[in-house]
mmCIF file of C-alpha atoms in Angstrom:
data_model
loop_
_atom_site.group_PDB
_atom_site.id
_atom_site.type_symbol
_atom_site.label_atom_id
_atom_site.label_comp_id
_atom_site.label_asym_id
_atom_site.label_seq_id
_atom_site.Cartn_x
_atom_site.Cartn_y
_atom_site.Cartn_z
ATOM 1 C CA MET A 396 0.000 0.000 0.000
ATOM 2 C CA LEU A 397 2.782 2.412 0.948
ATOM 3 C CA LYS A 398 5.103 3.173 -1.911
ATOM 4 C CA LEU A 399 8.066 5.106 -0.585
ATOM 5 C CA LYS A 400 11.021 5.214 -2.954
ATOM 6 C CA LEU A 401 13.679 4.091 -0.481
ATOM 7 C CA ASP A 402 13.570 1.652 2.406
ATOM 8 C CA THR A 403 15.107 2.541 5.740
ATOM 9 C CA ASP A 404 18.840 1.854 5.932
ATOM 10 C CA PRO A 405 19.576 -1.276 8.036
ATOM 11 C CA VAL A 406 22.293 0.787 9.739
ATOM 12 C CA TRP A 407 19.582 2.937 11.351
ATOM 13 C CA VAL A 408 17.653 -0.165 12.445
ATOM 14 C CA LYS A 409 20.757 -1.728 14.040
ATOM 15 C CA MET A 410 21.679 1.522 15.793
ATOM 16 C CA VAL A 411 18.204 2.036 17.256
ATOM 17 C CA VAL A 412 17.567 -1.577 18.223
ATOM 18 C CA GLU A 413 20.953 -1.951 19.879
ATOM 19 C CA GLY A 414 21.058 1.584 21.236
ATOM 20 C CA ASN A 415 19.491 3.328 24.182
ATOM 21 C CA ILE A 416 15.765 2.778 23.714
ATOM 22 C CA SER A 417 14.990 5.820 25.880
ATOM 23 C CA GLU A 418 16.460 8.005 23.114
ATOM 24 C CA ILE A 419 14.041 6.813 20.476
ATOM 25 C CA LEU A 420 11.123 6.916 22.931
ATOM 26 C CA THR A 421 11.768 10.551 23.830
ATOM 27 C CA ASP A 422 12.066 11.517 20.179
ATOM 28 C CA HIS A 423 8.968 9.503 19.364
ATOM 29 C CA ALA A 424 6.939 11.250 22.082
ATOM 30 C CA TYR A 425 7.708 14.595 20.471
ATOM 31 C CA CYS A 426 6.847 13.250 17.015
ATOM 32 C CA GLU A 427 3.359 12.567 18.339
ATOM 33 C CA GLN A 428 3.209 16.015 19.964
ATOM 34 C CA LYS A 429 4.335 17.688 16.735
ATOM 35 C CA ALA A 430 1.702 15.775 14.798
ATOM 36 C CA ALA A 431 -0.916 17.057 17.256
ATOM 37 C CA SER A 432 0.401 20.628 16.951
ATOM 38 C CA SER A 433 0.373 20.409 13.149
ATOM 39 C CA ALA A 434 -3.231 19.231 13.172
ATOM 40 C CA ILE A 435 -4.175 22.184 15.405
ATOM 41 C CA SER A 436 -2.362 24.549 13.069
ATOM 42 C CA LEU A 437 -4.271 23.197 10.061
ATOM 43 C CA LEU A 438 -7.691 23.657 11.637
ATOM 44 C CA VAL A 439 -6.859 27.164 12.810
ATOM 45 C CA HIS A 440 -5.683 28.207 9.350
ATOM 46 C CA TYR A 441 -8.444 26.519 7.344
ATOM 47 C CA PRO A 442 -11.641 26.783 9.441
ATOM 48 C CA GLU A 443 -13.746 27.042 6.283
ATOM 49 C CA TYR A 444 -13.176 23.345 5.488
ATOM 50 C CA GLU A 445 -15.625 21.791 7.921
ATOM 51 C CA GLU A 446 -14.619 18.171 7.307
ATOM 52 C CA LEU A 447 -10.928 19.031 7.639
ATOM 53 C CA VAL A 448 -11.583 20.773 10.988
ATOM 54 C CA THR A 449 -13.608 17.786 12.176
ATOM 55 C CA LYS A 450 -10.914 15.276 11.247
ATOM 56 C CA MET A 451 -8.036 17.402 12.569
ATOM 57 C CA ALA A 452 -9.733 17.805 15.951
ATOM 58 C CA GLU A 453 -10.060 13.993 16.114
ATOM 59 C CA LEU A 454 -6.457 13.627 15.008
ATOM 60 C CA VAL A 455 -5.148 15.929 17.758
ATOM 61 C CA ARG A 456 -6.765 13.711 20.357
ATOM 62 C CA GLU A 457 -5.461 10.528 18.714
ATOM 63 C CA GLU A 458 -1.889 11.822 18.429
ATOM 64 C CA MET A 459 -1.984 12.961 22.052
ATOM 65 C CA SER A 460 -3.227 9.543 23.108
ATOM 66 C CA HIS A 461 -0.142 8.119 21.338
ATOM 67 C CA PHE A 462 1.973 10.665 23.185
ATOM 68 C CA GLN A 463 0.433 9.400 26.424
ATOM 69 C CA MET A 464 1.237 5.791 25.487
ATOM 70 C CA VAL A 465 4.877 6.637 24.759
ATOM 71 C CA HIS A 466 5.099 8.712 27.929
ATOM 72 C CA LYS A 467 3.714 5.780 29.921
ATOM 73 C CA LEU A 468 6.322 3.431 28.398
ATOM 74 C CA ILE A 469 9.001 5.956 29.391
ATOM 75 C CA LYS A 470 7.680 6.180 32.954
ATOM 76 C CA ASP A 471 7.121 2.426 33.353
ATOM 77 C CA ARG A 472 10.713 1.753 32.357
ATOM 78 C CA GLY A 473 12.093 4.320 34.770
ATOM 79 C CA TYR A 474 13.269 6.632 31.978
ATOM 80 C CA THR A 475 12.620 10.372 31.858
ATOM 81 C CA LEU A 476 11.169 12.297 28.955
ATOM 82 C CA GLY A 477 14.119 14.284 27.627
ATOM 83 C CA ARG A 478 14.139 17.604 25.834
ATOM 84 C CA GLU A 479 12.597 17.963 22.402
ATOM 85 C CA ARG A 480 14.882 16.920 19.560
ATOM 86 C CA LYS A 481 15.119 18.964 16.378
ATOM 87 C CA ASP A 482 13.674 17.102 13.427
ATOM 88 C CA ASP A 483 16.095 17.896 10.574
ATOM 89 C CA TYR A 484 14.249 15.440 8.356
ATOM 90 C CA VAL A 485 11.027 17.451 8.512
ATOM 91 C CA ASN A 486 12.926 20.717 8.065
ATOM 92 C CA GLU A 487 14.551 19.320 4.918
ATOM 93 C CA LEU A 488 11.231 18.051 3.575
ATOM 94 C CA GLN A 489 9.766 21.529 3.953
ATOM 95 C CA LEU A 490 12.389 22.920 1.567
ATOM 96 C CA PHE A 491 10.632 21.058 -1.248
ATOM 97 C CA PHE A 492 7.788 23.542 -1.082
ATOM 98 C CA LYS A 493 8.281 27.064 -2.388
ATOM 99 C CA LYS A 494 7.792 29.964 -0.047
ATOM 100 C CA GLY A 495 5.716 32.908 -1.194
ATOM 101 C CA GLY A 496 3.813 33.627 -4.380
ATOM 102 C CA GLN A 497 1.501 30.697 -3.909
ATOM 103 C CA SER A 498 -2.271 30.578 -3.813
ATOM 104 C CA ARG A 499 -4.035 29.606 -0.597
ATOM 105 C CA GLU A 500 -4.883 26.291 -2.225
ATOM 106 C CA GLU A 501 -1.261 25.591 -3.197
ATOM 107 C CA VAL A 502 -0.092 26.341 0.339
ATOM 108 C CA LEU A 503 -2.716 23.967 1.742
ATOM 109 C CA ALA A 504 -1.718 21.289 -0.775
ATOM 110 C CA GLY A 505 1.899 21.633 0.339
ATOM 111 C CA LYS A 506 0.999 21.229 4.013
ATOM 112 C CA LEU A 507 -1.211 18.214 3.348
ATOM 113 C CA LEU A 508 1.456 16.478 1.242
ATOM 114 C CA LEU A 509 4.097 17.247 3.871
ATOM 115 C CA PHE A 510 1.989 15.737 6.648
ATOM 116 C CA ALA A 511 1.132 12.749 4.429
ATOM 117 C CA MET A 512 4.830 12.137 3.831
ATOM 118 C CA ILE A 513 5.776 12.361 7.508
ATOM 119 C CA GLU A 514 3.029 9.858 8.333
ATOM 120 C CA ALA A 515 4.133 7.575 5.482
ATOM 121 C CA ARG A 516 7.771 7.522 6.563
ATOM 122 C CA SER A 517 6.847 7.134 10.238
ATOM 123 C CA CYS A 518 4.661 4.220 9.207
ATOM 124 C CA GLU A 519 7.570 2.571 7.407
ATOM 125 C CA ARG A 520 9.926 3.191 10.341
ATOM 126 C CA PHE A 521 7.458 1.820 12.891
ATOM 127 C CA LEU A 522 7.004 -1.332 10.811
ATOM 128 C CA VAL A 523 10.779 -1.790 10.635
ATOM 129 C CA LEU A 524 11.007 -1.254 14.399
ATOM 130 C CA SER A 525 8.199 -3.718 15.117
ATOM 131 C CA GLU A 526 9.984 -6.350 13.027
ATOM 132 C CA ASN A 527 13.381 -5.833 14.617
ATOM 133 C CA ILE A 528 12.900 -4.926 18.275
ATOM 134 C CA GLU A 529 13.186 -7.994 20.476
ATOM 135 C CA ASP A 530 11.154 -6.462 23.306
ATOM 136 C CA LYS A 531 7.686 -7.918 22.652
ATOM 137 C CA GLU A 532 5.794 -5.021 24.291
ATOM 138 C CA LEU A 533 7.556 -2.450 22.118
ATOM 139 C CA ALA A 534 7.300 -4.571 18.982
ATOM 140 C CA ASP A 535 3.518 -4.852 19.411
ATOM 141 C CA PHE A 536 3.268 -1.172 20.260
ATOM 142 C CA TYR A 537 5.038 -0.118 17.065
ATOM 143 C CA PHE A 538 3.060 -2.574 14.973
ATOM 144 C CA ASN A 539 -0.196 -1.022 16.168
ATOM 145 C CA LEU A 540 1.021 2.532 15.691
ATOM 146 C CA MET A 541 2.128 1.647 12.190
ATOM 147 C CA LYS A 542 -1.482 0.959 11.287
ATOM 148 C CA SER A 543 -2.573 4.372 12.596
ATOM 149 C CA GLU A 544 0.092 6.190 10.632
ATOM 150 C CA ALA A 545 -1.002 4.398 7.467
ATOM 151 C CA ARG A 546 -4.576 5.594 8.002
ATOM 152 C CA HIS A 547 -3.384 9.166 8.556
ATOM 153 C CA TYR A 548 -1.213 9.137 5.458
ATOM 154 C CA THR A 549 -4.214 8.080 3.386
ATOM 155 C CA MET A 550 -6.396 10.737 5.009
ATOM 156 C CA PHE A 551 -3.984 13.583 4.243
ATOM 157 C CA LEU A 552 -3.590 12.514 0.617
ATOM 158 C CA LYS A 553 -7.365 12.255 0.273
ATOM 159 C CA PHE A 554 -7.815 15.769 1.646
ATOM 160 C CA ALA A 555 -5.168 17.051 -0.776
ATOM 161 C CA HIS A 556 -7.126 15.645 -3.723
ATOM 162 C CA GLU A 557 -10.497 16.859 -2.420
ATOM 163 C CA LEU A 558 -9.595 20.335 -1.202
ATOM 164 C CA CYS A 559 -7.028 21.296 -3.841
ATOM 165 C CA PRO A 560 -8.672 20.498 -7.200
ATOM 166 C CA ASN A 561 -6.534 23.090 -9.000
ATOM 167 C CA VAL A 562 -3.257 21.494 -7.939
ATOM 168 C CA ASP A 563 -1.942 18.410 -9.747
ATOM 169 C CA ILE A 564 -1.589 16.385 -6.565
ATOM 170 C CA ALA A 565 -0.570 13.110 -8.253
ATOM 171 C CA THR A 566 2.377 14.697 -10.086
ATOM 172 C CA LYS A 567 3.424 16.735 -7.069
ATOM 173 C CA TRP A 568 3.295 13.694 -4.794
ATOM 174 C CA GLU A 569 5.410 11.654 -7.204
ATOM 175 C CA ALA A 570 8.083 14.383 -7.319
ATOM 176 C CA PHE A 571 7.925 14.754 -3.551
ATOM 177 C CA LEU A 572 8.450 10.996 -3.139
ATOM 178 C CA GLU A 573 11.638 11.260 -5.247
ATOM 179 C CA TYR A 574 12.806 14.187 -3.149
ATOM 180 C CA GLU A 575 12.030 12.389 0.110
ATOM 181 C CA ALA A 576 14.090 9.383 -1.000
ATOM 182 C CA GLN A 577 17.105 11.673 -1.414
ATOM 183 C CA VAL A 578 16.517 13.253 2.004
ATOM 184 C CA ILE A 579 16.164 9.951 3.828
ATOM 185 C CA GLY A 580 19.050 8.433 1.850
ATOM 186 C CA LYS A 581 21.436 10.955 3.397
ATOM 187 C CA ARG A 582 20.364 9.958 6.900
ATOM 188 C CA GLY A 583 20.523 6.898 9.143
ATOM 189 C CA VAL A 584 22.921 8.202 11.713
ATOM 190 C CA LYS A 585 20.704 9.506 14.509
ATOM 191 C CA GLU A 586 18.702 7.705 17.195
ATOM 192 C CA THR A 587 15.502 9.475 16.254
ATOM 193 C CA VAL A 588 12.345 8.329 14.502
ATOM 194 C CA HIS A 589 13.350 10.159 11.310
ATOM 195 C CA GLY A 590 17.118 10.018 11.978
ATOM 196 C CA MET B 729 -14.869 28.528 45.564
ATOM 197 C CA LEU B 730 -13.818 30.975 42.846
ATOM 198 C CA LYS B 731 -12.855 34.361 44.182
ATOM 199 C CA LEU B 732 -12.406 36.732 41.278
ATOM 200 C CA LYS B 733 -12.358 40.398 42.261
ATOM 201 C CA LEU B 734 -14.931 41.594 39.756
ATOM 202 C CA ASP B 735 -18.066 39.972 38.353
ATOM 203 C CA THR B 736 -18.814 40.091 34.666
ATOM 204 C CA ASP B 737 -20.537 43.283 33.547
ATOM 205 C CA PRO B 738 -24.257 42.645 32.818
ATOM 206 C CA VAL B 739 -23.752 44.661 29.611
ATOM 207 C CA TRP B 740 -21.581 41.851 28.265
ATOM 208 C CA VAL B 741 -24.178 39.253 29.243
ATOM 209 C CA LYS B 742 -26.978 41.163 27.525
ATOM 210 C CA MET B 743 -24.897 41.670 24.392
ATOM 211 C CA VAL B 744 -23.922 38.027 24.076
ATOM 212 C CA VAL B 745 -27.323 36.581 24.967
ATOM 213 C CA GLU B 746 -29.171 38.889 22.605
ATOM 214 C CA GLY B 747 -26.490 38.893 19.943
ATOM 215 C CA ASN B 748 -25.440 36.498 17.243
ATOM 216 C CA ILE B 749 -24.707 33.278 19.092
ATOM 217 C CA SER B 750 -22.455 32.075 16.251
ATOM 218 C CA GLU B 751 -19.986 34.823 17.199
ATOM 219 C CA ILE B 752 -19.505 33.606 20.729
ATOM 220 C CA LEU B 753 -19.404 29.971 19.564
ATOM 221 C CA THR B 754 -16.600 30.655 17.089
ATOM 222 C CA ASP B 755 -14.621 32.565 19.689
ATOM 223 C CA HIS B 756 -15.270 29.854 22.234
ATOM 224 C CA ALA B 757 -14.032 27.121 19.878
ATOM 225 C CA TYR B 758 -10.700 28.926 19.598
ATOM 226 C CA CYS B 759 -10.520 29.401 23.372
ATOM 227 C CA GLU B 760 -10.585 25.625 23.683
ATOM 228 C CA GLN B 761 -7.982 25.264 20.920
ATOM 229 C CA LYS B 762 -5.726 27.845 22.594
ATOM 230 C CA ALA B 763 -6.053 26.027 25.902
ATOM 231 C CA ALA B 764 -4.972 22.818 24.142
ATOM 232 C CA SER B 765 -2.042 24.608 22.477
ATOM 233 C CA SER B 766 -0.971 26.130 25.811
ATOM 234 C CA ALA B 767 -1.008 22.721 27.467
ATOM 235 C CA ILE B 768 1.165 21.327 24.661
ATOM 236 C CA SER B 769 3.558 24.237 25.054
ATOM 237 C CA LEU B 770 3.881 23.592 28.809
ATOM 238 C CA LEU B 771 4.738 19.921 28.408
ATOM 239 C CA VAL B 772 7.265 20.637 25.673
ATOM 240 C CA HIS B 773 9.017 23.270 27.785
ATOM 241 C CA TYR B 774 8.957 21.394 31.106
ATOM 242 C CA PRO B 775 9.412 17.689 30.270
ATOM 243 C CA GLU B 776 11.284 17.139 33.550
ATOM 244 C CA TYR B 777 8.056 17.491 35.553
ATOM 245 C CA GLU B 778 6.537 14.066 34.966
ATOM 246 C CA GLU B 779 3.204 14.750 36.640
ATOM 247 C CA LEU B 780 2.807 18.047 34.781
ATOM 248 C CA VAL B 781 3.461 16.303 31.450
ATOM 249 C CA THR B 782 0.951 13.597 32.339
ATOM 250 C CA LYS B 783 -1.765 16.085 33.277
ATOM 251 C CA MET B 784 -1.095 18.404 30.332
ATOM 252 C CA ALA B 785 -1.372 15.516 27.850
ATOM 253 C CA GLU B 786 -4.757 14.661 29.400
ATOM 254 C CA LEU B 787 -5.751 18.313 29.299
ATOM 255 C CA VAL B 788 -4.959 18.657 25.585
ATOM 256 C CA ARG B 789 -7.365 15.824 24.845
ATOM 257 C CA GLU B 790 -10.045 17.261 27.117
ATOM 258 C CA GLU B 791 -9.800 20.767 25.643
ATOM 259 C CA MET B 792 -9.950 19.327 22.139
ATOM 260 C CA SER B 793 -13.029 17.316 23.077
ATOM 261 C CA HIS B 794 -14.587 20.637 24.143
ATOM 262 C CA PHE B 795 -13.507 22.116 20.817
ATOM 263 C CA GLN B 796 -15.271 19.214 19.107
ATOM 264 C CA MET B 797 -18.448 19.865 21.140
ATOM 265 C CA VAL B 798 -18.471 23.540 20.202
ATOM 266 C CA HIS B 799 -17.721 22.704 16.579
ATOM 267 C CA LYS B 800 -20.615 20.245 16.567
ATOM 268 C CA LEU B 801 -22.970 22.929 17.972
ATOM 269 C CA ILE B 802 -21.775 25.246 15.205
ATOM 270 C CA LYS B 803 -22.387 22.616 12.508
ATOM 271 C CA ASP B 804 -25.730 21.455 13.921
ATOM 272 C CA ARG B 805 -27.038 25.013 13.873
ATOM 273 C CA GLY B 806 -25.904 25.578 10.300
ATOM 274 C CA TYR B 807 -23.248 28.090 11.309
ATOM 275 C CA THR B 808 -19.661 28.053 10.073
ATOM 276 C CA LEU B 809 -16.552 28.214 12.222
ATOM 277 C CA GLY B 810 -15.164 31.681 11.533
ATOM 278 C CA ARG B 811 -11.578 32.872 11.651
ATOM 279 C CA GLU B 812 -9.683 32.959 14.922
ATOM 280 C CA ARG B 813 -10.330 36.047 17.035
ATOM 281 C CA LYS B 814 -7.516 37.869 18.793
ATOM 282 C CA ASP B 815 -7.821 37.541 22.547
ATOM 283 C CA ASP B 816 -6.854 41.001 23.843
ATOM 284 C CA TYR B 817 -7.805 39.936 27.361
ATOM 285 C CA VAL B 818 -5.133 37.244 27.451
ATOM 286 C CA ASN B 819 -2.592 39.570 25.847
ATOM 287 C CA GLU B 820 -3.256 42.152 28.560
ATOM 288 C CA LEU B 821 -3.016 39.558 31.324
ATOM 289 C CA GLN B 822 0.414 38.541 30.041
ATOM 290 C CA LEU B 823 1.694 42.067 30.614
ATOM 291 C CA PHE B 824 1.436 41.413 34.361
ATOM 292 C CA PHE B 825 4.444 39.113 34.117
ATOM 293 C CA LYS B 826 7.906 40.577 33.593
ATOM 294 C CA LYS B 827 9.868 39.536 30.564
ATOM 295 C CA GLY B 828 13.505 38.533 30.997
ATOM 296 C CA GLY B 829 15.767 38.213 34.013
ATOM 297 C CA GLN B 830 13.586 35.569 35.617
ATOM 298 C CA SER B 831 14.527 32.122 36.829
ATOM 299 C CA ARG B 832 13.099 29.059 35.066
ATOM 300 C CA GLU B 833 10.890 28.544 38.121
ATOM 301 C CA GLU B 834 9.562 32.116 38.032
ATOM 302 C CA VAL B 835 8.730 31.802 34.348
ATOM 303 C CA LEU B 836 6.888 28.548 35.006
ATOM 304 C CA ALA B 837 5.013 30.131 37.928
ATOM 305 C CA GLY B 838 3.930 32.963 35.638
ATOM 306 C CA LYS B 839 2.618 30.586 33.001
ATOM 307 C CA LEU B 840 0.739 28.471 35.548
ATOM 308 C CA LEU B 841 -0.882 31.518 37.161
ATOM 309 C CA LEU B 842 -1.802 32.906 33.749
ATOM 310 C CA PHE B 843 -3.488 29.654 32.731
ATOM 311 C CA ALA B 844 -5.196 29.411 36.126
ATOM 312 C CA MET B 845 -6.618 32.909 35.676
ATOM 313 C CA ILE B 846 -7.885 32.268 32.157
ATOM 314 C CA GLU B 847 -9.630 29.133 33.390
ATOM 315 C CA ALA B 848 -11.056 31.003 36.401
ATOM 316 C CA ARG B 849 -12.502 33.822 34.303
ATOM 317 C CA SER B 850 -13.791 31.412 31.663
ATOM 318 C CA CYS B 851 -15.460 29.490 34.465
ATOM 319 C CA GLU B 852 -17.172 32.635 35.705
ATOM 320 C CA ARG B 853 -18.262 33.621 32.202
ATOM 321 C CA PHE B 854 -19.636 30.147 31.422
ATOM 322 C CA LEU B 855 -21.653 30.190 34.626
ATOM 323 C CA VAL B 856 -23.088 33.599 33.742
ATOM 324 C CA LEU B 857 -23.905 32.329 30.258
ATOM 325 C CA SER B 858 -25.561 29.179 31.600
ATOM 326 C CA GLU B 859 -27.751 31.291 33.863
ATOM 327 C CA ASN B 860 -28.778 33.757 31.168
ATOM 328 C CA ILE B 861 -29.028 31.942 27.859
ATOM 329 C CA GLU B 862 -32.609 30.881 27.163
ATOM 330 C CA ASP B 863 -31.576 28.093 24.801
ATOM 331 C CA LYS B 864 -31.686 25.040 27.104
ATOM 332 C CA GLU B 865 -29.092 23.029 25.143
ATOM 333 C CA LEU B 866 -26.557 25.866 25.327
ATOM 334 C CA ALA B 867 -27.350 26.650 28.969
ATOM 335 C CA ASP B 868 -26.664 23.025 29.942
ATOM 336 C CA PHE B 869 -23.569 22.938 27.787
ATOM 337 C CA TYR B 870 -22.081 26.002 29.474
ATOM 338 C CA PHE B 871 -23.019 24.773 32.927
ATOM 339 C CA ASN B 872 -21.087 21.537 32.333
ATOM 340 C CA LEU B 873 -18.083 23.296 30.864
ATOM 341 C CA MET B 874 -18.047 25.639 33.851
ATOM 342 C CA LYS B 875 -17.338 22.659 36.078
ATOM 343 C CA SER B 876 -14.390 21.573 33.907
ATOM 344 C CA GLU B 877 -12.864 25.047 33.944
ATOM 345 C CA ALA B 878 -13.115 25.136 37.732
ATOM 346 C CA ARG B 879 -11.188 21.861 37.949
ATOM 347 C CA HIS B 880 -8.502 23.188 35.610
ATOM 348 C CA TYR B 881 -8.128 26.428 37.537
ATOM 349 C CA THR B 882 -7.538 24.425 40.729
ATOM 350 C CA MET B 883 -5.058 22.139 38.973
ATOM 351 C CA PHE B 884 -2.943 25.000 37.634
ATOM 352 C CA LEU B 885 -2.803 26.717 41.033
ATOM 353 C CA LYS B 886 -1.856 23.427 42.665
ATOM 354 C CA PHE B 887 0.982 22.917 40.191
ATOM 355 C CA ALA B 888 2.185 26.472 40.837
ATOM 356 C CA HIS B 889 2.456 25.750 44.567
ATOM 357 C CA GLU B 890 4.075 22.350 44.063
ATOM 358 C CA LEU B 891 6.542 23.096 41.290
ATOM 359 C CA CYS B 892 7.557 26.621 42.289
ATOM 360 C CA PRO B 893 8.422 26.443 46.002
ATOM 361 C CA ASN B 894 10.746 29.455 45.724
ATOM 362 C CA VAL B 895 8.008 31.740 44.413
ATOM 363 C CA ASP B 896 5.464 33.279 46.808
ATOM 364 C CA ILE B 897 2.484 32.015 44.841
ATOM 365 C CA ALA B 898 -0.198 33.203 47.293
ATOM 366 C CA THR B 899 0.992 36.829 47.227
ATOM 367 C CA LYS B 900 1.546 36.771 43.460
ATOM 368 C CA TRP B 901 -1.922 35.317 42.850
ATOM 369 C CA GLU B 902 -3.556 37.962 45.042
ATOM 370 C CA ALA B 903 -1.820 40.761 43.127
ATOM 371 C CA PHE B 904 -2.685 39.097 39.831
ATOM 372 C CA LEU B 905 -6.361 38.925 40.869
ATOM 373 C CA GLU B 906 -6.328 42.687 41.490
ATOM 374 C CA TYR B 907 -4.723 43.257 38.103
ATOM 375 C CA GLU B 908 -7.201 40.971 36.354
ATOM 376 C CA ALA B 909 -10.129 42.891 37.856
ATOM 377 C CA GLN B 910 -8.774 46.062 36.253
ATOM 378 C CA VAL B 911 -8.316 44.335 32.904
ATOM 379 C CA ILE B 912 -11.798 42.818 32.834
ATOM 380 C CA GLY B 913 -13.314 46.043 34.176
ATOM 381 C CA LYS B 914 -12.239 47.877 31.037
ATOM 382 C CA ARG B 915 -13.986 45.343 28.838
ATOM 383 C CA GLY B 916 -17.542 44.191 28.178
ATOM 384 C CA VAL B 917 -17.931 45.391 24.648
ATOM 385 C CA LYS B 918 -17.022 42.424 22.487
ATOM 386 C CA GLU B 919 -18.964 39.273 21.626
ATOM 387 C CA THR B 920 -16.139 37.009 22.731
ATOM 388 C CA VAL B 921 -15.691 34.750 25.745
ATOM 389 C CA HIS B 922 -13.284 37.223 27.339
ATOM 390 C CA GLY B 923 -14.692 40.310 25.577
#
């Protein structure tokens, strides 16, 4: 179903699975928080799209429930939630989209494709984690989250098609997938969800 | 239980109750969203306080469920969620707290007292609305929300006492109550929750 252009580097998998699991959990917690914040930002900026507002409000609550799950894992294992990590991956993805001179619809399309991509890559990473982490509790946890991310990715792409009829979403998405493969191909060296 | 220094001006009540209810509903929806965003901001900035993070994550979900309730009222009545309104009241309240030169604990105390005050005033306004709106559905809705806001107000004050032992919270709160009475006393002319 997911068709990313490049699979996660096994080097990243090895590093995370053999590394300090509290690192990835802290980063993961903030990924969920950022997803919630992004959903809030979308509904504040596009209140005229009733269905989008409805779905984003639901999404905020779902992402925060994931944050709570990760936070509980952190607490149960005696770890502490660390400081927020910068997400260079997302910052690099954003460079794909032009700044300025765009219509409201083009800006919205860019945001929706960006969020779809983050969900898609997170989905792929969570699947890889679930298949490689020996800890059964964490493996199950990531397998279940993977399914949520896949739903979200589909939802964002669907909104892009529905709400941005004047943007060629299919072509843009294809080009963005190529770009994302280059971005992720340069990575694999950090103990973060998108590292 | 609540001891604000000044009751809401009946002029505001009359204006809101007799005015366009969609105005207050739109503003109210964004009050809930801002409360959710503030809770996210607190947990991101103070991850070392485990209990605060836990409660703020819960609060985000609760505030967003209130947002969903208001949004549903808006949709059910055939209204549309309008654009976000500036909240001059909150901006003025923030001026009470010095910028710069403060310890991390003092900054946190300021944020907690600010959020406590917003909840306290919202609580008072929702009670006034519940007692004056003829529409039974809305009156009940505001009466129930009033109880939530009262709980939140207590929670924020409790955190201020617990997490900021080097700040004289009682004295600061008393002075802030005096200040808030002045701020709200100058208002009463806008169809917003804190107008």
